[in-house]
CSV table of C-alpha atoms in Angstrom, one decimal:
chain,number,residue,atom,x,y,z
D,1478,GLN,CA,14.6,-11.0,3.8
D,1479,LEU,CA,13.8,-7.3,3.3
D,1480,GLN,CA,11.7,-5.8,6.0
D,1481,LEU,CA,10.0,-2.4,6.4
D,1482,GLN,CA,9.0,-0.8,9.7
D,1483,GLU,CA,6.9,2.3,10.1
D,1484,SER,CA,7.3,4.6,13.1
D,1485,GLY,CA,5.9,7.9,14.2
D,1486,PRO,CA,3.3,9.5,16.5
D,1487,GLY,CA,0.0,7.7,16.7
D,1488,LEU,CA,-1.9,11.0,17.4
D,1489,VAL,CA,-1.7,14.2,15.5
D,1490,LYS,CA,-3.7,17.4,16.1
D,1491,PRO,CA,-5.8,18.9,13.3
D,1492,SER,CA,-4.0,21.4,11.1
D,1493,GLU,CA,-0.6,20.0,12.2
D,1494,THR,CA,1.9,17.9,10.3
D,1495,LEU,CA,1.9,14.1,10.3
D,1496,SER,CA,5.5,12.7,10.1
D,1497,LEU,CA,6.4,9.1,9.7
D,1498,ILE,CA,9.6,7.1,9.0
D,1499,CYS,CA,10.0,3.8,7.3
D,1500,LEU,CA,13.2,1.9,8.2
D,1501,VAL,CA,14.4,-0.6,5.6
D,1502,SER,CA,16.3,-3.5,7.1
D,1503,ASP,CA,18.0,-6.6,5.6
D,1504,GLY,CA,18.4,-4.8,2.3
D,1505,SER,CA,19.6,-1.5,0.8
D,1506,ILE,CA,17.3,1.4,0.0
D,1507,SER,CA,19.8,2.3,-2.7
D,1508,THR,CA,19.1,-0.7,-4.9
D,1509,SER,CA,18.7,0.7,-8.4
D,1510,SER,CA,15.7,-1.5,-9.3
D,1511,ASP,CA,13.7,-0.6,-6.2
D,1512,TYR,CA,11.2,2.2,-5.4
D,1513,TRP,CA,9.7,3.1,-2.1
D,1514,GLY,CA,6.5,4.6,-1.1
D,1515,TRP,CA,3.5,5.1,1.2
D,1516,ILE,CA,-0.1,3.9,1.1
D,1517,ARG,CA,-2.8,4.5,3.6
D,1518,GLN,CA,-6.0,2.7,4.5
D,1519,SER,CA,-9.0,4.1,6.2
D,1520,PRO,CA,-12.5,2.6,6.7
D,1521,GLY,CA,-14.1,5.3,4.7
D,1522,LYS,CA,-11.8,5.5,1.7
D,1523,GLY,CA,-10.2,2.1,1.6
D,1524,LEU,CA,-6.6,1.8,0.3
D,1525,GLU,CA,-5.1,5.1,-1.0
D,1526,TYR,CA,-1.7,5.6,-2.7
D,1527,ILE,CA,0.2,8.5,-1.3
D,1528,GLY,CA,3.5,8.6,-3.2
D,1529,THR,CA,6.8,7.0,-4.3
D,1530,ILE,CA,10.5,7.9,-4.0
D,1531,TYR,CA,13.7,6.7,-5.6
D,1532,TYR,CA,16.9,6.5,-3.6
D,1533,SER,CA,18.2,9.4,-5.7
D,1534,GLY,CA,15.4,11.6,-4.2
D,1535,SER,CA,13.1,11.7,-7.2
D,1536,THR,CA,9.5,11.6,-6.1
D,1537,TYR,CA,6.0,11.1,-7.4
D,1538,TYR,CA,2.9,12.0,-5.5
D,1539,ASN,CA,-0.8,11.2,-5.8
D,1540,PRO,CA,-2.3,14.3,-7.5
D,1541,SER,CA,-5.1,14.4,-4.9
D,1542,LEU,CA,-2.5,14.8,-2.0
D,1543,LYS,CA,0.3,16.4,-3.8
D,1544,SER,CA,-0.1,19.9,-2.3
D,1545,ARG,CA,0.3,18.5,1.2
D,1546,VAL,CA,2.8,15.6,0.8
D,1547,THR,CA,6.5,15.4,1.0
D,1548,ILE,CA,8.4,12.1,0.8
D,1549,SER,CA,12.2,12.2,1.4
D,1550,VAL,CA,15.0,9.6,1.6
D,1551,ASP,CA,18.0,9.3,3.9
D,1552,THR,CA,20.3,6.7,2.3
D,1553,SER,CA,22.8,6.9,5.2
D,1554,LYS,CA,20.1,5.7,7.6
D,1555,ASN,CA,18.5,3.3,5.1
D,1556,GLN,CA,15.1,5.0,5.6
D,1557,PHE,CA,12.6,7.2,4.0
D,1558,SER,CA,9.9,9.5,5.5
D,1559,LEU,CA,6.5,10.9,4.9
D,1560,LYS,CA,5.2,14.4,5.9
D,1561,LEU,CA,1.6,15.3,5.4
D,1562,THR,CA,0.7,18.9,6.3
D,1563,SER,CA,-2.6,20.5,7.4
D,1564,VAL,CA,-4.1,17.2,8.5
D,1565,THR,CA,-7.8,16.7,9.3
D,1566,ALA,CA,-9.9,13.9,10.6
D,1567,ALA,CA,-10.0,12.5,7.0
D,1568,ASP,CA,-6.3,11.7,7.3
D,1569,THR,CA,-6.9,9.3,10.1
D,1570,ALA,CA,-5.8,5.9,8.7
D,1571,VAL,CA,-3.3,3.1,8.9
D,1572,TYR,CA,-0.2,4.2,7.1
D,1573,TYR,CA,1.9,1.5,5.3
D,1574,CYS,CA,5.3,1.9,3.7
D,1575,ALA,CA,6.1,-0.5,0.8
D,1576,ARG,CA,8.5,-1.4,-1.9
D,1577,PHE,CA,7.3,-0.8,-5.4
D,1578,ILE,CA,8.3,-2.8,-8.4
D,1579,ARG,CA,7.8,0.0,-10.9
D,1580,TRP,CA,7.9,3.8,-10.8
D,1581,PHE,CA,4.4,3.9,-12.2
D,1582,GLY,CA,2.5,0.8,-11.2
D,1583,GLY,CA,0.4,-0.8,-8.5
D,1584,ASN,CA,2.8,-3.6,-7.7
D,1585,MET,CA,4.0,-3.5,-4.1
D,1586,ASP,CA,5.9,-6.6,-3.2
D,1587,VAL,CA,7.0,-5.9,0.4
D,1588,TRP,CA,4.9,-4.0,2.9
D,1589,GLY,CA,5.5,-2.8,6.4
D,1590,ARG,CA,3.2,-3.8,9.2
D,1591,GLY,CA,1.5,-0.4,9.2
D,1592,THR,CA,1.1,2.3,11.8
D,1593,THR,CA,-2.2,3.8,13.0
D,1594,VAL,CA,-2.4,7.5,13.0
D,1595,ALA,CA,-5.4,9.3,14.4
D,1596,VAL,CA,-6.1,13.0,13.8
D,1597,SER,CA,-7.8,14.5,16.8
D,1598,SER,CA,-7.5,17.4,19.2
C,818,GLN,CA,-16.5,4.7,-4.5
C,819,SER,CA,-13.5,2.9,-6.0
C,820,VAL,CA,-12.5,3.2,-9.6
C,821,LEU,CA,-11.9,-0.6,-9.7
C,822,THR,CA,-15.1,-2.5,-8.9
C,823,GLN,CA,-15.0,-5.7,-6.9
C,824,PRO,CA,-17.9,-7.7,-5.4
C,825,PRO,CA,-18.2,-6.9,-1.6
C,826,SER,CA,-18.2,-10.6,-0.7
C,827,VAL,CA,-18.0,-14.1,-2.1
C,828,SER,CA,-18.3,-17.4,-0.2
C,829,ALA,CA,-17.9,-21.1,-0.7
C,830,ALA,CA,-17.4,-24.3,1.2
C,831,PRO,CA,-14.0,-25.7,2.1
C,832,GLY,CA,-12.3,-27.3,-0.8
C,833,GLN,CA,-14.3,-25.4,-3.3
C,834,LYS,CA,-13.3,-22.6,-5.7
C,835,VAL,CA,-14.1,-18.9,-5.7
C,836,THR,CA,-13.4,-16.2,-8.2
C,837,ILE,CA,-13.1,-12.5,-7.5
C,838,SER,CA,-13.6,-10.0,-10.3
C,839,CYS,CA,-12.0,-6.6,-10.6
C,840,SER,CA,-13.6,-4.4,-13.2
C,841,GLY,CA,-12.0,-1.2,-14.6
C,842,SER,CA,-11.5,0.6,-17.8
C,843,THR,CA,-9.1,1.2,-20.7
C,844,SER,CA,-7.3,3.8,-18.6
C,845,ASN,CA,-6.3,1.4,-15.9
C,846,ILE,CA,-6.7,-2.4,-16.2
C,847,GLY,CA,-6.9,-2.1,-20.0
C,848,SER,CA,-3.5,-0.6,-20.2
C,849,ASN,CA,-1.6,-1.7,-17.1
C,850,TYR,CA,-0.6,-4.7,-15.1
C,851,VAL,CA,-2.9,-5.8,-12.2
C,852,SER,CA,-1.8,-7.1,-8.8
C,853,TRP,CA,-3.8,-8.8,-6.1
C,854,TYR,CA,-3.4,-8.6,-2.3
C,855,GLN,CA,-4.7,-10.7,0.6
C,856,GLN,CA,-5.4,-8.9,3.9
C,857,LEU,CA,-6.1,-11.0,7.0
C,858,PRO,CA,-7.8,-9.1,9.8
C,859,GLY,CA,-5.4,-6.7,11.6
C,860,THR,CA,-2.5,-7.3,9.2
C,861,ALA,CA,-0.9,-5.6,6.3
C,862,PRO,CA,-1.8,-6.5,2.7
C,863,LYS,CA,0.1,-9.5,1.4
C,864,PRO,CA,1.1,-9.8,-2.3
C,865,LEU,CA,-0.6,-12.7,-4.0
C,866,ILE,CA,-0.4,-12.0,-7.7
C,867,TYR,CA,1.6,-9.5,-9.7
C,868,ASP,CA,1.8,-8.6,-13.4
C,869,ASN,CA,-1.7,-10.0,-13.9
C,870,ASP,CA,-0.9,-13.7,-13.4
C,871,LYS,CA,2.4,-14.2,-11.7
C,872,ARG,CA,2.8,-15.5,-8.1
C,873,PRO,CA,5.6,-14.3,-5.8
C,874,SER,CA,7.7,-17.1,-4.3
C,875,GLY,CA,5.9,-18.9,-1.5
C,876,ILE,CA,2.4,-18.3,-2.8
C,877,PRO,CA,0.7,-21.6,-3.5
C,878,ASP,CA,-0.7,-22.4,-6.9
C,879,ARG,CA,-4.2,-22.5,-5.5
C,880,PHE,CA,-4.1,-18.8,-6.2
C,881,SER,CA,-4.2,-17.7,-9.8
C,882,GLY,CA,-4.7,-14.4,-11.7
C,883,SER,CA,-5.9,-13.5,-15.1
C,884,LYS,CA,-6.8,-10.4,-17.1
C,885,SER,CA,-9.0,-9.9,-20.1
C,886,GLY,CA,-9.6,-6.5,-21.6
C,887,THR,CA,-10.7,-4.1,-18.8
C,888,SER,CA,-11.3,-6.8,-16.1
C,889,ALA,CA,-9.1,-9.0,-14.0
C,890,THR,CA,-9.9,-12.1,-12.0
C,891,LEU,CA,-8.4,-13.8,-8.9
C,892,GLY,CA,-9.1,-17.5,-8.5
C,893,ILE,CA,-8.7,-19.5,-5.3
C,894,THR,CA,-9.1,-23.2,-5.5
C,895,GLY,CA,-9.1,-25.8,-2.6
C,896,LEU,CA,-10.6,-23.1,-0.3
C,897,GLN,CA,-9.3,-23.3,3.3
C,898,THR,CA,-10.5,-21.5,6.4
C,899,GLY,CA,-7.2,-19.7,6.5
C,900,ASP,CA,-8.2,-18.0,3.2
C,901,GLU,CA,-10.9,-16.0,5.0
C,902,ALA,CA,-9.7,-12.5,4.4
C,903,ASP,CA,-10.2,-9.3,2.3
C,904,TYR,CA,-8.8,-9.3,-1.2
C,905,PHE,CA,-7.9,-6.2,-3.2
C,906,CYS,CA,-6.9,-5.6,-6.8
C,907,ALA,CA,-4.6,-2.7,-7.8
C,908,THR,CA,-3.2,-1.1,-10.9
C,909,TRP,CA,-2.1,2.2,-12.4
C,910,ASP,CA,-4.6,4.6,-14.0
C,911,VAL,CA,-3.1,6.7,-16.8
C,912,ASN,CA,-5.9,9.4,-16.5
C,913,LEU,CA,-5.8,9.8,-12.8
C,914,ASN,CA,-2.0,9.4,-12.8
C,915,THR,CA,-2.0,7.3,-9.6
C,916,VAL,CA,-2.2,3.8,-8.2
C,917,ILE,CA,-5.8,2.8,-7.7
C,918,PHE,CA,-7.3,0.0,-5.7
C,919,GLY,CA,-10.4,-2.0,-5.7
C,920,GLY,CA,-12.8,-1.6,-2.8
C,921,GLY,CA,-12.0,-5.1,-1.6
C,922,THR,CA,-13.8,-8.5,-1.5
C,923,LYS,CA,-14.4,-10.4,1.7
C,924,VAL,CA,-14.0,-14.2,1.2
C,925,ALA,CA,-16.0,-16.4,3.6
C,926,VAL,CA,-15.5,-20.1,3.9
C,927,LEU,CA,-18.8,-21.6,4.8
């Protein structure tokens, strides 16, 4: 059964770059019908969509975060990653990676367990 | 404040039924599929319903989804203590060009 696992630093300093990796196991990231992405959850803002990537490298980002977000894929390692630049305390959240059923849609059928990232000096 | 409006909480006795509403607009629920997620404390959201009314394999038929116009509803029958969790709706918004989520509804089993 497909599993996703997030990893990365749990603490990032303000103005620096948040970097996370999502490892896909028991399945291939290169499956033509699948899309991969990131979602975060904070007490203040609830669940927030960050962006989606296809194994070919095509991406789509939430317009509200687009200027700071980069999502990339490494098919040889069966993983994809998130970079969020110029972070502030407002970026403190639990970050989830997920598999999306559609390129444009809110249907995520497999989720990672999430990783907590705090932005603090 | 979420684009999709859910009641903050609902409650019922064990064995009873609860319904959770998710109210949106023509730019989101009115024109796209809705999905529902259950989030137990300290865990990741778990898919319950996709494409308005379909259940992933392994989800009991106590959980049901429906959509009418610009609103969607999640129903839970035969309420169990293990159903105590937060429930979220989600869909795509064609004006905001992003996935949007409801603010979440906490279900309490009395």
